[in-house]
GROMACS .gro file of C-alpha atoms in nm:
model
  413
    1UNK     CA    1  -7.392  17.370  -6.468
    2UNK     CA    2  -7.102  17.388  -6.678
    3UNK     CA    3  -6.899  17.670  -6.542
    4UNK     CA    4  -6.862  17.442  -6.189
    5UNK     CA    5  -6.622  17.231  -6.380
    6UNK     CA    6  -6.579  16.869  -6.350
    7UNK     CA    7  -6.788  16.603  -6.500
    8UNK     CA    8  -7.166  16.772  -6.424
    9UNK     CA    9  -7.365  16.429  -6.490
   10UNK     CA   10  -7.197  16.296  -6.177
   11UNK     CA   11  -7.279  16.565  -5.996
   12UNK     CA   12  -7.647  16.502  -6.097
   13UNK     CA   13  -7.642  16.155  -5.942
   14UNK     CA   14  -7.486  16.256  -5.640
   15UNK     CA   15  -7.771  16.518  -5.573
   16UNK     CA   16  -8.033  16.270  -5.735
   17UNK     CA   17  -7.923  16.067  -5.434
   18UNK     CA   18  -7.914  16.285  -5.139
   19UNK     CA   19  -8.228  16.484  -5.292
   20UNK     CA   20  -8.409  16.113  -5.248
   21UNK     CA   21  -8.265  16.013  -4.966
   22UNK     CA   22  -8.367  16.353  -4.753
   23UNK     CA   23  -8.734  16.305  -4.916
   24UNK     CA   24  -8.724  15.957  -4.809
   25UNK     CA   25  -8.607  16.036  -4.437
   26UNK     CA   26  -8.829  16.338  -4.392
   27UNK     CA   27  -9.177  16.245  -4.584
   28UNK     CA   28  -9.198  15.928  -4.827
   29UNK     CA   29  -9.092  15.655  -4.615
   30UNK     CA   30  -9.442  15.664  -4.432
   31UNK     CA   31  -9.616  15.720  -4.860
   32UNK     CA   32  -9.760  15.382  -4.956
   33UNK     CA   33  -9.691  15.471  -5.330
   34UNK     CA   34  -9.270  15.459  -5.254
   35UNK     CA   35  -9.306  15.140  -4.973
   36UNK     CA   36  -9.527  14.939  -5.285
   37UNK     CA   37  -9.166  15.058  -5.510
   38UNK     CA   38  -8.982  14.934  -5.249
   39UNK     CA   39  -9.121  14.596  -5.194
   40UNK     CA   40  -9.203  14.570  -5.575
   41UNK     CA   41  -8.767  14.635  -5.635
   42UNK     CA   42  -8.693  14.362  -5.361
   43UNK     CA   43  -8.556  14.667  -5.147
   44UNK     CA   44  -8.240  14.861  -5.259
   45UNK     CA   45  -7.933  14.765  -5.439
   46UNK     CA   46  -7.625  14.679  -5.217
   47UNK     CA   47  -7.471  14.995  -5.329
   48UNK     CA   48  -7.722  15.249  -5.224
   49UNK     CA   49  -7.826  14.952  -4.914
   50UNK     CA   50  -7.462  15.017  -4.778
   51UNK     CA   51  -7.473  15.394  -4.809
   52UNK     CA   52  -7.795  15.413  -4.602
   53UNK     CA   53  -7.681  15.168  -4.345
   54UNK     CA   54  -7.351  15.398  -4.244
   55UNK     CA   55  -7.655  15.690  -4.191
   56UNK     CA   56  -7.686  15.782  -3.814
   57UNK     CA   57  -8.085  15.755  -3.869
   58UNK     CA   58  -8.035  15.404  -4.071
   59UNK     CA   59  -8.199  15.183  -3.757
   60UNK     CA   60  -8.525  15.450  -3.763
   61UNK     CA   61  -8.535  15.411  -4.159
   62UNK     CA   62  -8.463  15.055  -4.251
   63UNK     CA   63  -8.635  14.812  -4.073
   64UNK     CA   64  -8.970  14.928  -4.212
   65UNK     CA   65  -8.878  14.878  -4.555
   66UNK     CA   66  -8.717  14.564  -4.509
   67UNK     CA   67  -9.010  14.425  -4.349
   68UNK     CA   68  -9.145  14.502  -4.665
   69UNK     CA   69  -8.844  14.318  -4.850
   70UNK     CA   70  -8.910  13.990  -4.629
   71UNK     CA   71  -9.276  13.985  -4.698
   72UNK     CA   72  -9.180  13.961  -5.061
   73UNK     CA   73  -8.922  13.726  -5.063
   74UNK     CA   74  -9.096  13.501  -4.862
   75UNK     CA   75  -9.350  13.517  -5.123
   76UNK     CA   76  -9.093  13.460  -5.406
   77UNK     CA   77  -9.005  13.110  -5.202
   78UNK     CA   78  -9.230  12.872  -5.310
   79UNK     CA   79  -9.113  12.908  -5.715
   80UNK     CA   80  -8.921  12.616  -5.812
   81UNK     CA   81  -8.724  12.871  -6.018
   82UNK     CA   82  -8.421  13.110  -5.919
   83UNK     CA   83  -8.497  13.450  -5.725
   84UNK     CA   84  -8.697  13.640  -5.849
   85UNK     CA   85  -8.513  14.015  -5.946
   86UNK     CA   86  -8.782  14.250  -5.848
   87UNK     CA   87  -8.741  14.597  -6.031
   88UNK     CA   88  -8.508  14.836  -6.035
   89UNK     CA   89  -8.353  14.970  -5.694
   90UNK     CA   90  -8.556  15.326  -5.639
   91UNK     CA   91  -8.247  15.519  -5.588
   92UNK     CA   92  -8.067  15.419  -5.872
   93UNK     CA   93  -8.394  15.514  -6.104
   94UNK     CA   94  -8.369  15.887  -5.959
   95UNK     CA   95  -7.990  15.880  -6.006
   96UNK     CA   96  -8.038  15.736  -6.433
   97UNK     CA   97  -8.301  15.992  -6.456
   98UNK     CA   98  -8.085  16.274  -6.338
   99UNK     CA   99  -7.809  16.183  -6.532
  100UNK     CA  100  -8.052  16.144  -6.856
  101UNK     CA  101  -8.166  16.504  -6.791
  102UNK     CA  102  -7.865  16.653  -6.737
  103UNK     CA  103  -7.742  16.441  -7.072
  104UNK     CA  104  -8.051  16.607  -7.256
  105UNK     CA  105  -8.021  16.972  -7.123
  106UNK     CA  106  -7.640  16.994  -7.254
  107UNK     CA  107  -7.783  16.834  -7.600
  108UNK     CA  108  -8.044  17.099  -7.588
  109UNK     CA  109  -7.765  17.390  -7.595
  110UNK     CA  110  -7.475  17.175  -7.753
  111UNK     CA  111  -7.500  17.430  -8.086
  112UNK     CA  112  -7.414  17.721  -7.852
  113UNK     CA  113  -7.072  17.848  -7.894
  114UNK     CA  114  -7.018  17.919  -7.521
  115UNK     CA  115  -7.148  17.580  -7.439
  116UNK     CA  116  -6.899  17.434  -7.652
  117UNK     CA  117  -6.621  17.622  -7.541
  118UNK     CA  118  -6.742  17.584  -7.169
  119UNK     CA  119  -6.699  17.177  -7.278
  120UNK     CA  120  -6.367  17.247  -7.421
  121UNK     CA  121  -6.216  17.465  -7.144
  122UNK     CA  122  -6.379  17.441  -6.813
  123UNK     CA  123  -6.537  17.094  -6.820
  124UNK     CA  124  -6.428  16.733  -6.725
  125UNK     CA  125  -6.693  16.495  -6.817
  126UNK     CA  126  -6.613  16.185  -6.713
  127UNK     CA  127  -6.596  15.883  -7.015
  128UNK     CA  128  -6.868  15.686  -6.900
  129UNK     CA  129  -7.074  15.984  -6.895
  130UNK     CA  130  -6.946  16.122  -7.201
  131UNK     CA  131  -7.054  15.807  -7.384
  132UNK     CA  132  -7.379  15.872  -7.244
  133UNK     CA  133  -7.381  16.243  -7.369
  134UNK     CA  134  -7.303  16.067  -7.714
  135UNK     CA  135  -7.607  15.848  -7.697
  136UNK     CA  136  -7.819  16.156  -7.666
  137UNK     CA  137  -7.603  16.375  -7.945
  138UNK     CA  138  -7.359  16.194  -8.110
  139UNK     CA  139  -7.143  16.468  -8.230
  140UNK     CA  140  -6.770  16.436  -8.269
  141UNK     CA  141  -6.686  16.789  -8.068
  142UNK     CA  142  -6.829  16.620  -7.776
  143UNK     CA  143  -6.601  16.353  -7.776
  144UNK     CA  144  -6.298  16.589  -7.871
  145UNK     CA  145  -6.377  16.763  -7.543
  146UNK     CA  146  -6.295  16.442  -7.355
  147UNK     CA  147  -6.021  16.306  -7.558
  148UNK     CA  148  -5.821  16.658  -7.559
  149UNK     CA  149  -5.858  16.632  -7.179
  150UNK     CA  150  -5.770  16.278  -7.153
  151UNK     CA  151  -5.449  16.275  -7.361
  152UNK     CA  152  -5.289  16.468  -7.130
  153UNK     CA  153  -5.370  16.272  -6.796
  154UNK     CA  154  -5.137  16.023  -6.696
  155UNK     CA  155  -5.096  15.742  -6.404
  156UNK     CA  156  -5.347  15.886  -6.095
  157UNK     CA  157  -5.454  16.192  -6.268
  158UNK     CA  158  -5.575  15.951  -6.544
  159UNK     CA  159  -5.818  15.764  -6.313
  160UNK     CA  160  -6.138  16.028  -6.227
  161UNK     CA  161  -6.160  16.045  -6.650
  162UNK     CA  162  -6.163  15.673  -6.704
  163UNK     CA  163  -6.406  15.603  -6.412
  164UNK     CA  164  -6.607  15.862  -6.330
  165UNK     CA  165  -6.701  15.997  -5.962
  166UNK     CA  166  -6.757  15.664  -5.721
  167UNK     CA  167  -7.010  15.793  -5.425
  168UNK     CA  168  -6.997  15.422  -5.332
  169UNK     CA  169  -6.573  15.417  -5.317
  170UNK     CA  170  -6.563  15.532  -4.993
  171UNK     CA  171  -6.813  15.273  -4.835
  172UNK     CA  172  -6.675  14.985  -4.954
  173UNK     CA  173  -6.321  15.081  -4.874
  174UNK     CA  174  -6.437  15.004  -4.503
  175UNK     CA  175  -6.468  14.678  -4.570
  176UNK     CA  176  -6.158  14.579  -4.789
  177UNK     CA  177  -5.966  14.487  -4.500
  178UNK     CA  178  -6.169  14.280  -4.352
  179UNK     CA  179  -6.169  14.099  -4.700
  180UNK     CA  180  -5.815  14.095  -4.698
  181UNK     CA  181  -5.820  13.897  -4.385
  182UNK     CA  182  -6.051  13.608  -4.494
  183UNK     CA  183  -5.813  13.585  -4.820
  184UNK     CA  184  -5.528  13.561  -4.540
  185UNK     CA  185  -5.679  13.256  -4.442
  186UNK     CA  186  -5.735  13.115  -4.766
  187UNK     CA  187  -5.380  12.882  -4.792
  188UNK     CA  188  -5.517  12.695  -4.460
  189UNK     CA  189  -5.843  12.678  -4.614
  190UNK     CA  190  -5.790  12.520  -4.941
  191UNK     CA  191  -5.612  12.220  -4.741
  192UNK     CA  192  -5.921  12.096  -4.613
  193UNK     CA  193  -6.133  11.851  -4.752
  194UNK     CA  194  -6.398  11.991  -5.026
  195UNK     CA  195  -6.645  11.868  -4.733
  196UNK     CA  196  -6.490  12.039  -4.454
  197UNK     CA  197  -6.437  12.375  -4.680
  198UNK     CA  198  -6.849  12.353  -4.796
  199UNK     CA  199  -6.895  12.300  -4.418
  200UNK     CA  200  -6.686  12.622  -4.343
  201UNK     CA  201  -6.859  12.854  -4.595
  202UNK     CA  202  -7.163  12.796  -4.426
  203UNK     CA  203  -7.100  12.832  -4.064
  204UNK     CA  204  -6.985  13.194  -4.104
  205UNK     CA  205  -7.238  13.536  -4.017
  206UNK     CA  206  -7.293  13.564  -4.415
  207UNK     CA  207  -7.390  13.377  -4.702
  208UNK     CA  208  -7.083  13.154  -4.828
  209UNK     CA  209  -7.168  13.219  -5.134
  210UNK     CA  210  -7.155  13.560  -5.170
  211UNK     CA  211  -6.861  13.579  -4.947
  212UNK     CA  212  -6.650  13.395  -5.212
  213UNK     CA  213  -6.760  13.682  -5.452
  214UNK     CA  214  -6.570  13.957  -5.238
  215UNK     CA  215  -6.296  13.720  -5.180
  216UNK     CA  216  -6.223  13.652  -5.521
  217UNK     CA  217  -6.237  14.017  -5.633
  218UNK     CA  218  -6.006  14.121  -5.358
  219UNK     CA  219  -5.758  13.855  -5.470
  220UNK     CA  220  -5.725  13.915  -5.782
  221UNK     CA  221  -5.663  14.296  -5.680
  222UNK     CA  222  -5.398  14.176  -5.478
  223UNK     CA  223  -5.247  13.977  -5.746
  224UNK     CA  224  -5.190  14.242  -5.986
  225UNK     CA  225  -4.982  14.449  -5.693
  226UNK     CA  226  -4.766  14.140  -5.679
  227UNK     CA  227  -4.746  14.181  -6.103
  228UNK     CA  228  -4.677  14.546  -6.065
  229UNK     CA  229  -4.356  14.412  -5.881
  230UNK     CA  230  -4.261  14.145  -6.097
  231UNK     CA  231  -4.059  14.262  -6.370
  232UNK     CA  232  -4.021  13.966  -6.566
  233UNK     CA  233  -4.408  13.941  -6.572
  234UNK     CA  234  -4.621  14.083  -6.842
  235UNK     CA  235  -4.993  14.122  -6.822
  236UNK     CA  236  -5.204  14.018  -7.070
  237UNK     CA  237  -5.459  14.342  -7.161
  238UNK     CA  238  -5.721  14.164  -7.075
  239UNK     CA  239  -5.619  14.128  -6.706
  240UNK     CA  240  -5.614  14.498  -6.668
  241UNK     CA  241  -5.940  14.625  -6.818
  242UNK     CA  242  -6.069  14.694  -6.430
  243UNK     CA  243  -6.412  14.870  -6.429
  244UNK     CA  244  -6.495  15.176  -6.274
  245UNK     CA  245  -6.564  15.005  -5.913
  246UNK     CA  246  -6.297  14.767  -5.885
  247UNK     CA  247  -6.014  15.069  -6.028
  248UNK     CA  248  -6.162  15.272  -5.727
  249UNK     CA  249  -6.105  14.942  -5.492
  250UNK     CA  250  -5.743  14.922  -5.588
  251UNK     CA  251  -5.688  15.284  -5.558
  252UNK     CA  252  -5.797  15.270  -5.232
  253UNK     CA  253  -5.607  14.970  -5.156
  254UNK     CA  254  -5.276  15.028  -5.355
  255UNK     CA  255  -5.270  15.410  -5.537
  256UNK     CA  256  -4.948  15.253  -5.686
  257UNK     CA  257  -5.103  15.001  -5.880
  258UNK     CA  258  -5.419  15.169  -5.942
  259UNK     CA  259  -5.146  15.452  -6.125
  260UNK     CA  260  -4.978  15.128  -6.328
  261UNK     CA  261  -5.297  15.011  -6.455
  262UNK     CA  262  -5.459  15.336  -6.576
  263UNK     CA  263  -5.094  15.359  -6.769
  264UNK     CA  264  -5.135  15.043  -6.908
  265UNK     CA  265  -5.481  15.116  -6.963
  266UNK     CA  266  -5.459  15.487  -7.146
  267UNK     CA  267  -5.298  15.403  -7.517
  268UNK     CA  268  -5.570  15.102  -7.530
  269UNK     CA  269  -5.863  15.370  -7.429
  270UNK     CA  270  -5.730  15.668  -7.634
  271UNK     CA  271  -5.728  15.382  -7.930
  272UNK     CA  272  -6.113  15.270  -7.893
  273UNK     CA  273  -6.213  15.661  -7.891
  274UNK     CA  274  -6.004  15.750  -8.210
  275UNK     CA  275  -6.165  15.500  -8.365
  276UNK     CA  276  -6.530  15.624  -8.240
  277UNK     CA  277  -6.407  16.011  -8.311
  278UNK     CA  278  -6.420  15.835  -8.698
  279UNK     CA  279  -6.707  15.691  -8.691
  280UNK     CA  280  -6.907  15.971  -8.541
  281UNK     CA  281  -6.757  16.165  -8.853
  282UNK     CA  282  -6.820  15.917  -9.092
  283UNK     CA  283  -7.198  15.867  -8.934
  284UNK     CA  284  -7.350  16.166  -8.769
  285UNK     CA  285  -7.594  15.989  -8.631
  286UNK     CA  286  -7.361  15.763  -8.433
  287UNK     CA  287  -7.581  15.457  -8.307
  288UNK     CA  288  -7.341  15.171  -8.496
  289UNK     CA  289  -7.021  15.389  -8.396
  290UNK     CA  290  -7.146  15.389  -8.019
  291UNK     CA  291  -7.288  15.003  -8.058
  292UNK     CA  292  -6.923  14.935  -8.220
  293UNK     CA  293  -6.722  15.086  -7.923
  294UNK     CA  294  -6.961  14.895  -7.669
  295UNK     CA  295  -6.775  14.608  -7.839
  296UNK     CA  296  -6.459  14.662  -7.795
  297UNK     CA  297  -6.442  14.720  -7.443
  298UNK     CA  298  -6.317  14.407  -7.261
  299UNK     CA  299  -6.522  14.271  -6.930
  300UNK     CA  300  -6.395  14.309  -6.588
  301UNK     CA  301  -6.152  14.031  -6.489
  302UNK     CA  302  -6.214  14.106  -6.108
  303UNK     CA  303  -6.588  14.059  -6.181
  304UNK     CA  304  -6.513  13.752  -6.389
  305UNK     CA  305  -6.312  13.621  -6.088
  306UNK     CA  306  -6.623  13.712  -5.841
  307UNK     CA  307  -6.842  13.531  -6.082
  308UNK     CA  308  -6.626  13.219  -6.116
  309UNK     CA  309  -6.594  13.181  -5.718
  310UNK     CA  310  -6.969  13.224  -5.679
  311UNK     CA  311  -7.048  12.926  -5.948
  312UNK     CA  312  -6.780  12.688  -5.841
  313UNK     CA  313  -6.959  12.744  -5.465
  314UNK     CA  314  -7.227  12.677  -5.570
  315UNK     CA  315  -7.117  12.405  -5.727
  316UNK     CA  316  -6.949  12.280  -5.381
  317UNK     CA  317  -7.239  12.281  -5.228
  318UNK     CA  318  -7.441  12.117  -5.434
  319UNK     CA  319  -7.191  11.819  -5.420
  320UNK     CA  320  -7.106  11.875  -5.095
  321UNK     CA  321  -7.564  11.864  -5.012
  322UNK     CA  322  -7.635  11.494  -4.978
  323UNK     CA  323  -7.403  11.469  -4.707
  324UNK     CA  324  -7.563  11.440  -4.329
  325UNK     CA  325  -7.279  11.695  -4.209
  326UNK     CA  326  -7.314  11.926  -4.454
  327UNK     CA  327  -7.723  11.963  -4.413
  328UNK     CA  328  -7.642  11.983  -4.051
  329UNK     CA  329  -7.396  12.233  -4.071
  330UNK     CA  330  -7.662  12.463  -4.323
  331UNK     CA  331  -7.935  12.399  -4.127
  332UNK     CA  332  -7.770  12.493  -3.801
  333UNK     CA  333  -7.642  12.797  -3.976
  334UNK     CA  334  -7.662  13.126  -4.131
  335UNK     CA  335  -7.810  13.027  -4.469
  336UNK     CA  336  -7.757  13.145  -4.771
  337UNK     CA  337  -7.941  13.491  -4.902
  338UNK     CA  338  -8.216  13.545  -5.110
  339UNK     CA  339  -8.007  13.506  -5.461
  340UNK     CA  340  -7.786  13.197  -5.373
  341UNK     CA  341  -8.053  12.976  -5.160
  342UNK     CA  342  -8.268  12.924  -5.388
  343UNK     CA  343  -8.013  12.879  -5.698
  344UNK     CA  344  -7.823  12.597  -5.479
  345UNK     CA  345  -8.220  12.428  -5.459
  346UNK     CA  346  -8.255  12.456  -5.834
  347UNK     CA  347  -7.872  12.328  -5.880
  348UNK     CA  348  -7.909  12.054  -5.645
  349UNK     CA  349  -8.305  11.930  -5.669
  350UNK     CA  350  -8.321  11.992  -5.260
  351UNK     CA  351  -8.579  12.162  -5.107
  352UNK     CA  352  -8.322  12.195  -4.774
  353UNK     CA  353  -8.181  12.549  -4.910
  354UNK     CA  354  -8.501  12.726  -4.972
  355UNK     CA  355  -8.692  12.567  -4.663
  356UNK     CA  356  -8.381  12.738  -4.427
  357UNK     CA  357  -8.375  13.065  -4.600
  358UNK     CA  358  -8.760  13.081  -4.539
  359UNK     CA  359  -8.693  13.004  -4.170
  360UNK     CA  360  -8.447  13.262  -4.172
  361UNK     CA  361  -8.665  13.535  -4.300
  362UNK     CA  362  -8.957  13.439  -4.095
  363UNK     CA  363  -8.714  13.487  -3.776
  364UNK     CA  364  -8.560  13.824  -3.911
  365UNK     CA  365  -8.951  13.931  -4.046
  366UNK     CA  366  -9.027  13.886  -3.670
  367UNK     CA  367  -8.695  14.055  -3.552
  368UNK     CA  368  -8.756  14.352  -3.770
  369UNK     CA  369  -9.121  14.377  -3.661
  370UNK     CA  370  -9.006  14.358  -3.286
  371UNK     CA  371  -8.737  14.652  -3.382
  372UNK     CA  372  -9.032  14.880  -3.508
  373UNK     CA  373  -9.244  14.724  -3.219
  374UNK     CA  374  -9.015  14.839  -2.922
  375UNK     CA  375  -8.908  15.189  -3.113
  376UNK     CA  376  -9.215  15.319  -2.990
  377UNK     CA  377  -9.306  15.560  -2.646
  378UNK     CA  378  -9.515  15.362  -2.537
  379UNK     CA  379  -9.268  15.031  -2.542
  380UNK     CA  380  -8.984  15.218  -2.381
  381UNK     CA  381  -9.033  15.022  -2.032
  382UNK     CA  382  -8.929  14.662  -2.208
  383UNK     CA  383  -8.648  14.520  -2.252
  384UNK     CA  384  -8.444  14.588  -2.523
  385UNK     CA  385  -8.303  14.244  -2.701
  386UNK     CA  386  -8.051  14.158  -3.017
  387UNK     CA  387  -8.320  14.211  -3.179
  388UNK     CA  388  -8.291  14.552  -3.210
  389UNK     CA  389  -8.008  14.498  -3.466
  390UNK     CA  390  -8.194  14.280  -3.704
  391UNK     CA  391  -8.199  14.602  -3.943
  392UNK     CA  392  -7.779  14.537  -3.916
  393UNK     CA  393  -7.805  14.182  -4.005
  394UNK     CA  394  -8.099  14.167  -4.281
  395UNK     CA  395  -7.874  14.286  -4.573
  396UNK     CA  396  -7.652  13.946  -4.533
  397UNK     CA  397  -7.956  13.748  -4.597
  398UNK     CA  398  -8.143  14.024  -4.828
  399UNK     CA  399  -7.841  14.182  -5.030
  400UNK     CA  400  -7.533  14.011  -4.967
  401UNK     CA  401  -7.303  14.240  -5.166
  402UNK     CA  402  -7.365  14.506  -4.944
  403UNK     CA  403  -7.096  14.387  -4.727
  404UNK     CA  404  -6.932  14.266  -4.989
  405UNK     CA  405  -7.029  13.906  -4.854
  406UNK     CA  406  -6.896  13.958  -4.494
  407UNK     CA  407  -7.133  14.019  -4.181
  408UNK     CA  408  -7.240  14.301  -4.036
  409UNK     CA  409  -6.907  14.338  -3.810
  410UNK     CA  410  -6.706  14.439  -4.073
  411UNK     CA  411  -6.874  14.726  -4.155
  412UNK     CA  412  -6.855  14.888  -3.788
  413UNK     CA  413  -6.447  14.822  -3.760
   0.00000   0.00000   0.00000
């Protein structure tokens, strides 16, 4: 495990996942036990959701489940409350529980001396996981591993410590253009009326809502390449504490800047664990030193920017909902999904946002059925319809972030 090199745990939940997903493919798809996990977890997260919709067998696989997913939500509908959250995605419970084992197997051996030294010399857990590895034995030479490691890794060679392995980089970095395109069009955008914007946002393939979220993450990406190249600007350290996801996004999107932040990023890191490398001295058993270093690590301001964007449309709409054009304009529409429909009824004391998600999921519950329907031998002489890529279009209305609040299109460019 050790002697492979690199940071083992995230080589756990890589394997967790394709372990699952080839079980899932080949055998537990048709088990009632998994379908009743499925349904029960409101389907899978957007992460894992837009890993198995780039699979070549993704339109045999997914419309069964989200039939399931439907059912559910359109039982969740007629709460006056928000949506409800369902449990934890399936695939991300068999990726925790591999990285908890692997966490627990190293903390089994940690006293051996080759262990250590394999730790020392051969081994690059990642800091996220090596917190995690703390959590389970909170011993200082587990940290010192990391930190001897780390001190030495500058600009891009900095980045795979600070963030870990991303098996979900590489799927969203098909759909940052397309992002970058609707943020192209933001200057005409913003000169419209707050009516005519609200009526925008919801005449699109996705929910408006969660399209803002992408937008605004994007954005705010793009804004700190502009800082990179303004040399009479200074950022703030709180305007570069990226997490894991979004530092892989602006790799992807600008290596340059991704270097410049994990720079500007190192001394303030390499602080925060000196200060835990005391602690865990001072305490061996390290649960205050590990609470105290949860602390100090600053939120996400790309996430905080996603979060502001989906309030404030929210917001929009609710102001923009007693007007005739705007109910036209969602009714005639896409909808919003299964999070942001029934938060804008809540917000706004309307009925109109549930009632047209529910006659969107009826309409894709019979889509997907129809998909499943004509799959079969013995339907092969029909006709084949748009139908048959409902499975395509669920996750806008089921999981928005899976294309990062863009339709289905943008994934397929």
């Amino acid at each position: 495990m050790l002697a492979e090199g690199g940071c083992p745990m995230c080589r756990s939940r890589r394997e967790s996942y394709r372990q699952w997903m080839r079980a899932y493919v080949n055998e537990t798809n048709a088990d009632s036990e998994v379908m009743a996990g499925v349904r029960a977890a409101r389907g899978f997260c957007a992460d894992h959701l837009r890993l198995f919709i780039a699979r070549t067998d993704a339109a045999f696989m997914l419309p069964g489940a989200f039939i399931e997913v439907v059912t559910a939500r359109l039982q969740d509908l007629p709460g006056d409350g928000g949506p409800a959250p369902g449990h934890s995605c399936l695939i991300c419970q068999s990726e925790r529980r591999a990285v908890a084992d692997t966490a627990q197997i190293i903390a089994t051996v940690i006293e051996d001396a080759q262990v250590q030294q394999a730790l020392a010399d051969q081994t690059t857990v990642c800091l996220p996981h090596t917190i995690e590895l703390l959590r389970v034995t909170p011993r200082p030479e587990v940290l010192r591993a990391f930190t001897d490691r780390f001190e030495k890794a500058t600009g891009t060679a900095a980045l795979t410590p600070m963030t870990g392995d991303d098996p979900h980089a590489d799927a969203r970095a098909k759909l940052l253009p397309a992002l970058f395109d609707v943020d192209d069009e933001g200057p005409q955008a913003v000169r419209e009326s707050a009516l005519q914007q609200a009526i925008d946002a919801v005449g699109g393939d996705s929910c408006g809502a969660c399209q803002a979220r992408g937008v605004a993450a994007v954005r705010y990406l793009r804004w700190l390449a502009e800082a990179r190249q303004d040399l009479d600007r200074s950022l703030d350290p709180v305007e570069t504490a990226l997490c894991a996801p979004h530092l892989h996004d602006l790799s992807t999107v600008d290596p340059l800047t991704a270097s410049w932040i994990a720079d500007l990023e190192h001394p303030t890191i390499s602080t925060r664990l000196e200060r835990l490398m005391t602690a865990l001295g001072e305490r061996r058993r390290g649960t205050g030193a590990l609470d105290q270093y949860d602390g100090q690590v600053r939120p996400c301001p790309a996430c905080r920017s996603a979060d502001i964007a989906d309030e404030r449309r929210i917001d929009l709409f609710a102001a923009a909902l007693p007007d005739p054009a705007f109910r036209q304009a969602l009714a005639a529409g896409h909808g919003l999904c299964v999070v942001h429909g029934p938060a804008l009824a809540s917000r706004a004391e309307d009925a109109l946002p549930r009632e047209v998600l529910r006659a969107r999921l009826q309409l894709l519950g019979w889509e997907l059925a129809e998909t499943r329907r004509k799959g079969e031998w013995w339907t092969r002489h029909e006709r084949q319809g748009r139908e048959m890529g409902a499975w395509r279009r669920a996750p806008t209305l089921l999981a928005g972030d899976t294309y990062l609040g863009l339709g289905p299109e943008a994934f397929r460019r």
